[in-house]
């Protein structure tokens, strides 16, 4: 991923598409206004992609609870292809990946219910779509961070014989790393 670039998450739907964008450090996700899934969507999302310097697009991947594809999964795969073709035609390069979106709409609805937002505003379906995109993106960011932390720990322990010995001695002695001056 390029420096100062951001991540974009899309929660694809036949009528609306929820949108979320990360910060430049790729630590936090922010819901954006949803867009109607119509003829203006591709030019509109492309404008956002360019303005926000998006390097990776994460599309919520709908599977059922048995991890099987559904009709909506096939529509989402077709949407990805359309988006890839549009970006290619406009000479823009960004990774496009799928990420599990199971239960994100239910989590978003629950979050909105507990948010104190007025009932009329909560009933606007596009808000749930964008909140779902935000949840998808934050889950993706957190997964990347966890993988990075795990890799750092493995490199730290596995890469230096002296450090492995110190960690072994500390663990054997029951020492706490916080005890060091």
PDB file of N, CA and C in Angstrom, residues 4-98:
ATOM      1  N   UNK A   4       0.436   7.530   2.647  1.00  0.00           N
ATOM      2  CA  UNK A   4      -0.629   8.531   2.660  1.00  0.00           C
ATOM      3  C   UNK A   4      -1.862   8.115   1.878  1.00  0.00           C
ATOM      4  N   UNK A   5      -1.936   6.869   1.491  1.00  0.00           N
ATOM      5  CA  UNK A   5      -3.146   6.404   0.827  1.00  0.00           C
ATOM      6  C   UNK A   5      -4.138   5.955   1.891  1.00  0.00           C
ATOM      7  N   UNK A   6      -5.348   5.708   1.464  1.00  0.00           N
ATOM      8  CA  UNK A   6      -6.402   5.285   2.377  1.00  0.00           C
ATOM      9  C   UNK A   6      -7.055   4.017   1.853  1.00  0.00           C
ATOM     10  N   UNK A   7      -7.859   3.431   2.710  1.00  0.00           N
ATOM     11  CA  UNK A   7      -8.635   2.258   2.354  1.00  0.00           C
ATOM     12  C   UNK A   7     -10.091   2.676   2.181  1.00  0.00           C
ATOM     13  N   UNK A   8     -10.783   1.978   1.300  1.00  0.00           N
ATOM     14  CA  UNK A   8     -12.197   2.229   1.051  1.00  0.00           C
ATOM     15  C   UNK A   8     -12.951   0.923   1.230  1.00  0.00           C
ATOM     16  N   UNK A   9     -14.076   0.971   1.936  1.00  0.00           N
ATOM     17  CA  UNK A   9     -14.931  -0.211   2.049  1.00  0.00           C
ATOM     18  C   UNK A   9     -16.274   0.094   1.416  1.00  0.00           C
ATOM     19  N   UNK A  10     -16.793  -0.905   0.724  1.00  0.00           N
ATOM     20  CA  UNK A  10     -18.096  -0.784   0.079  1.00  0.00           C
ATOM     21  C   UNK A  10     -18.992  -1.921   0.544  1.00  0.00           C
ATOM     22  N   UNK A  11     -20.194  -1.566   0.959  1.00  0.00           N
ATOM     23  CA  UNK A  11     -21.212  -2.558   1.294  1.00  0.00           C
ATOM     24  C   UNK A  11     -22.204  -2.533   0.143  1.00  0.00           C
ATOM     25  N   UNK A  12     -22.021  -3.458  -0.794  1.00  0.00           N
ATOM     26  CA  UNK A  12     -22.798  -3.474  -2.029  1.00  0.00           C
ATOM     27  C   UNK A  12     -24.237  -3.925  -1.796  1.00  0.00           C
ATOM     28  N   UNK A  13     -25.136  -3.191  -2.413  1.00  0.00           N
ATOM     29  CA  UNK A  13     -26.539  -3.565  -2.431  1.00  0.00           C
ATOM     30  C   UNK A  13     -27.120  -3.186  -3.778  1.00  0.00           C
ATOM     31  N   UNK A  14     -28.206  -3.813  -4.143  1.00  0.00           N
ATOM     32  CA  UNK A  14     -28.796  -3.540  -5.449  1.00  0.00           C
ATOM     33  C   UNK A  14     -29.354  -2.123  -5.559  1.00  0.00           C
ATOM     34  N   UNK A  15     -29.774  -1.529  -4.434  1.00  0.00           N
ATOM     35  CA  UNK A  15     -30.327  -0.173  -4.458  1.00  0.00           C
ATOM     36  C   UNK A  15     -29.334   0.876  -3.974  1.00  0.00           C
ATOM     37  N   UNK A  16     -28.578   0.536  -2.913  1.00  0.00           N
ATOM     38  CA  UNK A  16     -27.640   1.480  -2.301  1.00  0.00           C
ATOM     39  C   UNK A  16     -26.316   0.793  -2.032  1.00  0.00           C
ATOM     40  N   UNK A  17     -25.274   1.616  -1.936  1.00  0.00           N
ATOM     41  CA  UNK A  17     -23.950   1.088  -1.594  1.00  0.00           C
ATOM     42  C   UNK A  17     -23.405   1.913  -0.434  1.00  0.00           C
ATOM     43  N   UNK A  18     -23.165   1.226   0.683  1.00  0.00           N
ATOM     44  CA  UNK A  18     -22.595   1.883   1.848  1.00  0.00           C
ATOM     45  C   UNK A  18     -21.110   2.119   1.639  1.00  0.00           C
ATOM     46  N   UNK A  19     -20.616   3.221   2.197  1.00  0.00           N
ATOM     47  CA  UNK A  19     -19.235   3.634   1.950  1.00  0.00           C
ATOM     48  C   UNK A  19     -18.559   4.003   3.269  1.00  0.00           C
ATOM     49  N   UNK A  20     -17.305   3.572   3.412  1.00  0.00           N
ATOM     50  CA  UNK A  20     -16.471   3.973   4.545  1.00  0.00           C
ATOM     51  C   UNK A  20     -15.046   4.160   4.051  1.00  0.00           C
ATOM     52  N   UNK A  21     -14.329   5.090   4.672  1.00  0.00           N
ATOM     53  CA  UNK A  21     -12.946   5.401   4.297  1.00  0.00           C
ATOM     54  C   UNK A  21     -12.097   5.402   5.563  1.00  0.00           C
ATOM     55  N   UNK A  22     -10.864   4.946   5.432  1.00  0.00           N
ATOM     56  CA  UNK A  22      -9.938   4.953   6.571  1.00  0.00           C
ATOM     57  C   UNK A  22      -9.224   6.294   6.668  1.00  0.00           C
ATOM     58  N   UNK A  23      -8.517   6.474   7.771  1.00  0.00           N
ATOM     59  CA  UNK A  23      -7.587   7.592   7.877  1.00  0.00           C
ATOM     60  C   UNK A  23      -6.300   7.208   7.137  1.00  0.00           C
ATOM     61  N   UNK A  24      -5.381   8.162   6.981  1.00  0.00           N
ATOM     62  CA  UNK A  24      -4.136   7.886   6.249  1.00  0.00           C
ATOM     63  C   UNK A  24      -3.254   6.860   6.945  1.00  0.00           C
ATOM     64  N   UNK A  25      -3.375   6.745   8.255  1.00  0.00           N
ATOM     65  CA  UNK A  25      -2.579   5.761   8.999  1.00  0.00           C
ATOM     66  C   UNK A  25      -3.197   4.370   8.963  1.00  0.00           C
ATOM     67  N   UNK A  26      -4.371   4.277   8.381  1.00  0.00           N
ATOM     68  CA  UNK A  26      -5.084   3.004   8.235  1.00  0.00           C
ATOM     69  C   UNK A  26      -5.334   2.340   9.595  1.00  0.00           C
ATOM     70  N   UNK A  27      -5.779   3.182  10.559  1.00  0.00           N
ATOM     71  CA  UNK A  27      -6.090   2.678  11.895  1.00  0.00           C
ATOM     72  C   UNK A  27      -7.581   2.745  12.198  1.00  0.00           C
ATOM     73  N   UNK A  28      -8.271   3.698  11.589  1.00  0.00           N
ATOM     74  CA  UNK A  28      -9.674   3.930  11.911  1.00  0.00           C
ATOM     75  C   UNK A  28     -10.509   4.026  10.637  1.00  0.00           C
ATOM     76  N   UNK A  29     -11.763   3.605  10.757  1.00  0.00           N
ATOM     77  CA  UNK A  29     -12.692   3.706   9.626  1.00  0.00           C
ATOM     78  C   UNK A  29     -13.760   4.746   9.946  1.00  0.00           C
ATOM     79  N   UNK A  30     -14.226   5.410   8.903  1.00  0.00           N
ATOM     80  CA  UNK A  30     -15.236   6.450   9.041  1.00  0.00           C
ATOM     81  C   UNK A  30     -16.321   6.234   7.994  1.00  0.00           C
ATOM     82  N   UNK A  31     -17.568   6.142   8.465  1.00  0.00           N
ATOM     83  CA  UNK A  31     -18.685   5.984   7.533  1.00  0.00           C
ATOM     84  C   UNK A  31     -18.828   7.261   6.717  1.00  0.00           C
ATOM     85  N   UNK A  32     -19.138   7.093   5.466  1.00  0.00           N
ATOM     86  CA  UNK A  32     -19.434   8.214   4.569  1.00  0.00           C
ATOM     87  C   UNK A  32     -20.874   8.067   4.116  1.00  0.00           C
ATOM     88  N   UNK A  33     -21.377   9.095   3.444  1.00  0.00           N
ATOM     89  CA  UNK A  33     -22.726   8.995   2.892  1.00  0.00           C
ATOM     90  C   UNK A  33     -22.783   7.834   1.916  1.00  0.00           C
ATOM     91  N   UNK A  34     -23.887   7.141   1.933  1.00  0.00           N
ATOM     92  CA  UNK A  34     -24.091   6.061   0.978  1.00  0.00           C
ATOM     93  C   UNK A  34     -24.369   6.671  -0.393  1.00  0.00           C
ATOM     94  N   UNK A  35     -24.292   5.833  -1.417  1.00  0.00           N
ATOM     95  CA  UNK A  35     -24.619   6.268  -2.775  1.00  0.00           C
ATOM     96  C   UNK A  35     -25.687   5.337  -3.334  1.00  0.00           C
ATOM     97  N   UNK A  36     -26.507   5.888  -4.176  1.00  0.00           N
ATOM     98  CA  UNK A  36     -27.488   5.066  -4.878  1.00  0.00           C
ATOM     99  C   UNK A  36     -26.752   4.209  -5.897  1.00  0.00           C
ATOM    100  N   UNK A  37     -27.172   2.986  -6.057  1.00  0.00           N
ATOM    101  CA  UNK A  37     -26.567   2.097  -7.048  1.00  0.00           C
ATOM    102  C   UNK A  37     -27.304   2.324  -8.370  1.00  0.00           C
ATOM    103  N   UNK A  38     -26.864   3.358  -9.074  1.00  0.00           N
ATOM    104  CA  UNK A  38     -27.473   3.716 -10.351  1.00  0.00           C
ATOM    105  C   UNK A  38     -26.380   4.117 -11.331  1.00  0.00           C
ATOM    106  N   UNK A  39     -26.751   4.722 -12.431  1.00  0.00           N
ATOM    107  CA  UNK A  39     -25.786   5.066 -13.483  1.00  0.00           C
ATOM    108  C   UNK A  39     -24.740   6.075 -13.015  1.00  0.00           C
ATOM    109  N   UNK A  40     -25.014   6.822 -11.971  1.00  0.00           N
ATOM    110  CA  UNK A  40     -24.064   7.825 -11.471  1.00  0.00           C
ATOM    111  C   UNK A  40     -23.085   7.258 -10.446  1.00  0.00           C
ATOM    112  N   UNK A  41     -23.286   5.998 -10.046  1.00  0.00           N
ATOM    113  CA  UNK A  41     -22.436   5.451  -8.985  1.00  0.00           C
ATOM    114  C   UNK A  41     -20.965   5.379  -9.384  1.00  0.00           C
ATOM    115  N   UNK A  42     -20.645   4.757 -10.502  1.00  0.00           N
ATOM    116  CA  UNK A  42     -19.230   4.563 -10.867  1.00  0.00           C
ATOM    117  C   UNK A  42     -18.482   5.888 -11.007  1.00  0.00           C
ATOM    118  N   UNK A  43     -19.014   6.888 -11.721  1.00  0.00           N
ATOM    119  CA  UNK A  43     -18.304   8.170 -11.762  1.00  0.00           C
ATOM    120  C   UNK A  43     -18.171   8.807 -10.370  1.00  0.00           C
ATOM    121  N   UNK A  44     -19.219   8.681  -9.546  1.00  0.00           N
ATOM    122  CA  UNK A  44     -19.180   9.267  -8.209  1.00  0.00           C
ATOM    123  C   UNK A  44     -18.161   8.588  -7.307  1.00  0.00           C
ATOM    124  N   UNK A  45     -18.127   7.270  -7.316  1.00  0.00           N
ATOM    125  CA  UNK A  45     -17.170   6.562  -6.455  1.00  0.00           C
ATOM    126  C   UNK A  45     -15.754   6.751  -6.978  1.00  0.00           C
ATOM    127  N   UNK A  46     -15.602   6.858  -8.284  1.00  0.00           N
ATOM    128  CA  UNK A  46     -14.270   7.090  -8.853  1.00  0.00           C
ATOM    129  C   UNK A  46     -13.736   8.453  -8.412  1.00  0.00           C
ATOM    130  N   UNK A  47     -14.598   9.452  -8.372  1.00  0.00           N
ATOM    131  CA  UNK A  47     -14.198  10.784  -7.898  1.00  0.00           C
ATOM    132  C   UNK A  47     -13.701  10.690  -6.450  1.00  0.00           C
ATOM    133  N   UNK A  48     -14.447   9.959  -5.611  1.00  0.00           N
ATOM    134  CA  UNK A  48     -14.041   9.770  -4.209  1.00  0.00           C
ATOM    135  C   UNK A  48     -12.718   9.008  -4.121  1.00  0.00           C
ATOM    136  N   UNK A  49     -12.554   7.977  -4.923  1.00  0.00           N
ATOM    137  CA  UNK A  49     -11.323   7.171  -4.925  1.00  0.00           C
ATOM    138  C   UNK A  49     -10.116   8.047  -5.250  1.00  0.00           C
ATOM    139  N   UNK A  50     -10.245   8.890  -6.239  1.00  0.00           N
ATOM    140  CA  UNK A  50      -9.133   9.792  -6.614  1.00  0.00           C
ATOM    141  C   UNK A  50      -8.873  10.829  -5.536  1.00  0.00           C
ATOM    142  N   UNK A  51      -9.943  11.478  -5.053  1.00  0.00           N
ATOM    143  CA  UNK A  51      -9.797  12.539  -4.048  1.00  0.00           C
ATOM    144  C   UNK A  51      -9.171  12.030  -2.756  1.00  0.00           C
ATOM    145  N   UNK A  52      -9.517  10.825  -2.357  1.00  0.00           N
ATOM    146  CA  UNK A  52      -9.040  10.266  -1.086  1.00  0.00           C
ATOM    147  C   UNK A  52      -7.765   9.438  -1.247  1.00  0.00           C
ATOM    148  N   UNK A  53      -7.246   9.324  -2.458  1.00  0.00           N
ATOM    149  CA  UNK A  53      -6.027   8.555  -2.724  1.00  0.00           C
ATOM    150  C   UNK A  53      -6.162   7.122  -2.196  1.00  0.00           C
ATOM    151  N   UNK A  54      -7.175   6.438  -2.682  1.00  0.00           N
ATOM    152  CA  UNK A  54      -7.476   5.078  -2.238  1.00  0.00           C
ATOM    153  C   UNK A  54      -6.521   4.085  -2.906  1.00  0.00           C
ATOM    154  N   UNK A  55      -5.895   3.241  -2.089  1.00  0.00           N
ATOM    155  CA  UNK A  55      -4.977   2.227  -2.627  1.00  0.00           C
ATOM    156  C   UNK A  55      -5.575   0.817  -2.587  1.00  0.00           C
ATOM    157  N   UNK A  56      -6.594   0.628  -1.733  1.00  0.00           N
ATOM    158  CA  UNK A  56      -7.210  -0.690  -1.621  1.00  0.00           C
ATOM    159  C   UNK A  56      -8.709  -0.518  -1.350  1.00  0.00           C
ATOM    160  N   UNK A  57      -9.482  -1.314  -2.060  1.00  0.00           N
ATOM    161  CA  UNK A  57     -10.934  -1.288  -1.903  1.00  0.00           C
ATOM    162  C   UNK A  57     -11.365  -2.632  -1.328  1.00  0.00           C
ATOM    163  N   UNK A  58     -12.076  -2.569  -0.225  1.00  0.00           N
ATOM    164  CA  UNK A  58     -12.550  -3.769   0.445  1.00  0.00           C
ATOM    165  C   UNK A  58     -14.055  -3.841   0.218  1.00  0.00           C
ATOM    166  N   UNK A  59     -14.498  -4.900  -0.397  1.00  0.00           N
ATOM    167  CA  UNK A  59     -15.927  -5.080  -0.678  1.00  0.00           C
ATOM    168  C   UNK A  59     -16.462  -6.159   0.246  1.00  0.00           C
ATOM    169  N   UNK A  60     -17.540  -5.843   0.943  1.00  0.00           N
ATOM    170  CA  UNK A  60     -18.170  -6.826   1.813  1.00  0.00           C
ATOM    171  C   UNK A  60     -18.633  -8.027   1.008  1.00  0.00           C
ATOM    172  N   UNK A  61     -18.245  -9.211   1.472  1.00  0.00           N
ATOM    173  CA  UNK A  61     -18.523 -10.448   0.742  1.00  0.00           C
ATOM    174  C   UNK A  61     -19.622 -11.222   1.460  1.00  0.00           C
ATOM    175  N   UNK A  62     -20.800 -11.283   0.864  1.00  0.00           N
ATOM    176  CA  UNK A  62     -21.926 -11.934   1.536  1.00  0.00           C
ATOM    177  C   UNK A  62     -21.961 -13.446   1.329  1.00  0.00           C
ATOM    178  N   UNK A  63     -21.769 -14.165   2.402  1.00  0.00           N
ATOM    179  CA  UNK A  63     -21.901 -15.624   2.405  1.00  0.00           C
ATOM    180  C   UNK A  63     -22.984 -15.969   3.413  1.00  0.00           C
ATOM    181  N   UNK A  64     -23.580 -17.134   3.265  1.00  0.00           N
ATOM    182  CA  UNK A  64     -24.549 -17.538   4.279  1.00  0.00           C
ATOM    183  C   UNK A  64     -23.799 -18.108   5.483  1.00  0.00           C
ATOM    184  N   UNK A  65     -24.534 -18.562   6.488  1.00  0.00           N
ATOM    185  CA  UNK A  65     -23.887 -19.030   7.719  1.00  0.00           C
ATOM    186  C   UNK A  65     -23.135 -20.336   7.562  1.00  0.00           C
ATOM    187  N   UNK A  66     -23.335 -20.999   6.435  1.00  0.00           N
ATOM    188  CA  UNK A  66     -22.579 -22.213   6.142  1.00  0.00           C
ATOM    189  C   UNK A  66     -21.374 -21.899   5.257  1.00  0.00           C
ATOM    190  N   UNK A  67     -21.063 -20.615   5.108  1.00  0.00           N
ATOM    191  CA  UNK A  67     -19.957 -20.128   4.261  1.00  0.00           C
ATOM    192  C   UNK A  67     -20.152 -20.487   2.792  1.00  0.00           C
ATOM    193  N   UNK A  68     -21.397 -20.561   2.369  1.00  0.00           N
ATOM    194  CA  UNK A  68     -21.714 -20.867   0.982  1.00  0.00           C
ATOM    195  C   UNK A  68     -22.119 -19.590   0.250  1.00  0.00           C
ATOM    196  N   UNK A  69     -21.876 -19.587  -1.058  1.00  0.00           N
ATOM    197  CA  UNK A  69     -22.281 -18.453  -1.884  1.00  0.00           C
ATOM    198  C   UNK A  69     -23.800 -18.417  -2.022  1.00  0.00           C
ATOM    199  N   UNK A  70     -24.304 -17.197  -2.213  1.00  0.00           N
ATOM    200  CA  UNK A  70     -25.728 -16.974  -2.431  1.00  0.00           C
ATOM    201  C   UNK A  70     -25.894 -16.191  -3.736  1.00  0.00           C
ATOM    202  N   UNK A  71     -27.115 -15.895  -4.084  1.00  0.00           N
ATOM    203  CA  UNK A  71     -27.376 -15.053  -5.265  1.00  0.00           C
ATOM    204  C   UNK A  71     -26.722 -13.687  -5.070  1.00  0.00           C
ATOM    205  N   UNK A  72     -26.790 -13.152  -3.844  1.00  0.00           N
ATOM    206  CA  UNK A  72     -26.182 -11.842  -3.566  1.00  0.00           C
ATOM    207  C   UNK A  72     -24.657 -11.910  -3.703  1.00  0.00           C
ATOM    208  N   UNK A  73     -24.060 -13.042  -3.385  1.00  0.00           N
ATOM    209  CA  UNK A  73     -22.615 -13.219  -3.552  1.00  0.00           C
ATOM    210  C   UNK A  73     -22.244 -13.077  -5.024  1.00  0.00           C
ATOM    211  N   UNK A  74     -23.021 -13.722  -5.889  1.00  0.00           N
ATOM    212  CA  UNK A  74     -22.747 -13.645  -7.332  1.00  0.00           C
ATOM    213  C   UNK A  74     -22.906 -12.222  -7.849  1.00  0.00           C
ATOM    214  N   UNK A  75     -23.897 -11.497  -7.352  1.00  0.00           N
ATOM    215  CA  UNK A  75     -24.096 -10.100  -7.759  1.00  0.00           C
ATOM    216  C   UNK A  75     -22.931  -9.235  -7.279  1.00  0.00           C
ATOM    217  N   UNK A  76     -22.433  -9.535  -6.093  1.00  0.00           N
ATOM    218  CA  UNK A  76     -21.292  -8.790  -5.545  1.00  0.00           C
ATOM    219  C   UNK A  76     -20.033  -9.070  -6.361  1.00  0.00           C
ATOM    220  N   UNK A  77     -19.841 -10.304  -6.774  1.00  0.00           N
ATOM    221  CA  UNK A  77     -18.694 -10.644  -7.622  1.00  0.00           C
ATOM    222  C   UNK A  77     -18.775  -9.923  -8.975  1.00  0.00           C
ATOM    223  N   UNK A  78     -19.970  -9.833  -9.542  1.00  0.00           N
ATOM    224  CA  UNK A  78     -20.162  -9.112 -10.806  1.00  0.00           C
ATOM    225  C   UNK A  78     -19.885  -7.622 -10.608  1.00  0.00           C
ATOM    226  N   UNK A  79     -20.300  -7.075  -9.450  1.00  0.00           N
ATOM    227  CA  UNK A  79     -20.037  -5.672  -9.137  1.00  0.00           C
ATOM    228  C   UNK A  79     -18.537  -5.408  -9.073  1.00  0.00           C
ATOM    229  N   UNK A  80     -17.805  -6.312  -8.438  1.00  0.00           N
ATOM    230  CA  UNK A  80     -16.352  -6.152  -8.356  1.00  0.00           C
ATOM    231  C   UNK A  80     -15.734  -6.080  -9.752  1.00  0.00           C
ATOM    232  N   UNK A  81     -16.157  -6.959 -10.626  1.00  0.00           N
ATOM    233  CA  UNK A  81     -15.637  -6.986 -12.000  1.00  0.00           C
ATOM    234  C   UNK A  81     -15.937  -5.663 -12.712  1.00  0.00           C
ATOM    235  N   UNK A  82     -17.148  -5.159 -12.547  1.00  0.00           N
ATOM    236  CA  UNK A  82     -17.536  -3.879 -13.154  1.00  0.00           C
ATOM    237  C   UNK A  82     -16.653  -2.748 -12.623  1.00  0.00           C
ATOM    238  N   UNK A  83     -16.416  -2.737 -11.320  1.00  0.00           N
ATOM    239  CA  UNK A  83     -15.574  -1.706 -10.709  1.00  0.00           C
ATOM    240  C   UNK A  83     -14.136  -1.823 -11.192  1.00  0.00           C
ATOM    241  N   UNK A  84     -13.601  -3.045 -11.240  1.00  0.00           N
ATOM    242  CA  UNK A  84     -12.238  -3.260 -11.754  1.00  0.00           C
ATOM    243  C   UNK A  84     -12.101  -2.732 -13.181  1.00  0.00           C
ATOM    244  N   UNK A  85     -13.067  -3.063 -14.030  1.00  0.00           N
ATOM    245  CA  UNK A  85     -13.045  -2.615 -15.421  1.00  0.00           C
ATOM    246  C   UNK A  85     -13.097  -1.092 -15.512  1.00  0.00           C
ATOM    247  N   UNK A  86     -13.925  -0.471 -14.680  1.00  0.00           N
ATOM    248  CA  UNK A  86     -14.050   0.988 -14.690  1.00  0.00           C
ATOM    249  C   UNK A  86     -12.735   1.646 -14.266  1.00  0.00           C
ATOM    250  N   UNK A  87     -12.109   1.127 -13.217  1.00  0.00           N
ATOM    251  CA  UNK A  87     -10.829   1.680 -12.767  1.00  0.00           C
ATOM    252  C   UNK A  87      -9.759   1.498 -13.840  1.00  0.00           C
ATOM    253  N   UNK A  88      -9.716   0.330 -14.452  1.00  0.00           N
ATOM    254  CA  UNK A  88      -8.738   0.052 -15.504  1.00  0.00           C
ATOM    255  C   UNK A  88      -8.933   1.007 -16.684  1.00  0.00           C
ATOM    256  N   UNK A  89     -10.177   1.179 -17.084  1.00  0.00           N
ATOM    257  CA  UNK A  89     -10.502   2.071 -18.200  1.00  0.00           C
ATOM    258  C   UNK A  89     -10.055   3.508 -17.908  1.00  0.00           C
ATOM    259  N   UNK A  90     -10.069   3.880 -16.637  1.00  0.00           N
ATOM    260  CA  UNK A  90      -9.673   5.235 -16.227  1.00  0.00           C
ATOM    261  C   UNK A  90      -8.244   5.293 -15.696  1.00  0.00           C
ATOM    262  N   UNK A  91      -7.459   4.261 -15.995  1.00  0.00           N
ATOM    263  CA  UNK A  91      -6.027   4.204 -15.662  1.00  0.00           C
ATOM    264  C   UNK A  91      -5.755   4.406 -14.177  1.00  0.00           C
ATOM    265  N   UNK A  92      -6.567   3.800 -13.331  1.00  0.00           N
ATOM    266  CA  UNK A  92      -6.364   3.891 -11.890  1.00  0.00           C
ATOM    267  C   UNK A  92      -6.107   2.496 -11.348  1.00  0.00           C
ATOM    268  N   UNK A  93      -5.104   2.389 -10.488  1.00  0.00           N
ATOM    269  CA  UNK A  93      -4.753   1.097  -9.916  1.00  0.00           C
ATOM    270  C   UNK A  93      -5.068   1.080  -8.420  1.00  0.00           C
ATOM    271  N   UNK A  94      -5.835   0.095  -8.019  1.00  0.00           N
ATOM    272  CA  UNK A  94      -6.125  -0.129  -6.605  1.00  0.00           C
ATOM    273  C   UNK A  94      -6.421  -1.611  -6.429  1.00  0.00           C
ATOM    274  N   UNK A  95      -5.933  -2.180  -5.342  1.00  0.00           N
ATOM    275  CA  UNK A  95      -6.281  -3.563  -5.021  1.00  0.00           C
ATOM    276  C   UNK A  95      -7.768  -3.610  -4.677  1.00  0.00           C
ATOM    277  N   UNK A  96      -8.445  -4.634  -5.130  1.00  0.00           N
ATOM    278  CA  UNK A  96      -9.845  -4.832  -4.765  1.00  0.00           C
ATOM    279  C   UNK A  96      -9.951  -6.232  -4.163  1.00  0.00           C
ATOM    280  N   UNK A  97     -10.397  -6.279  -2.926  1.00  0.00           N
ATOM    281  CA  UNK A  97     -10.496  -7.566  -2.240  1.00  0.00           C
ATOM    282  C   UNK A  97     -11.880  -7.717  -1.607  1.00  0.00           C
ATOM    283  N   UNK A  98     -12.240  -8.953  -1.353  1.00  0.00           N
ATOM    284  CA  UNK A  98     -13.469  -9.256  -0.635  1.00  0.00           C
ATOM    285  C   UNK A  98     -13.136  -9.477   0.838  1.00  0.00           C
TER     286      UNK A  98
END
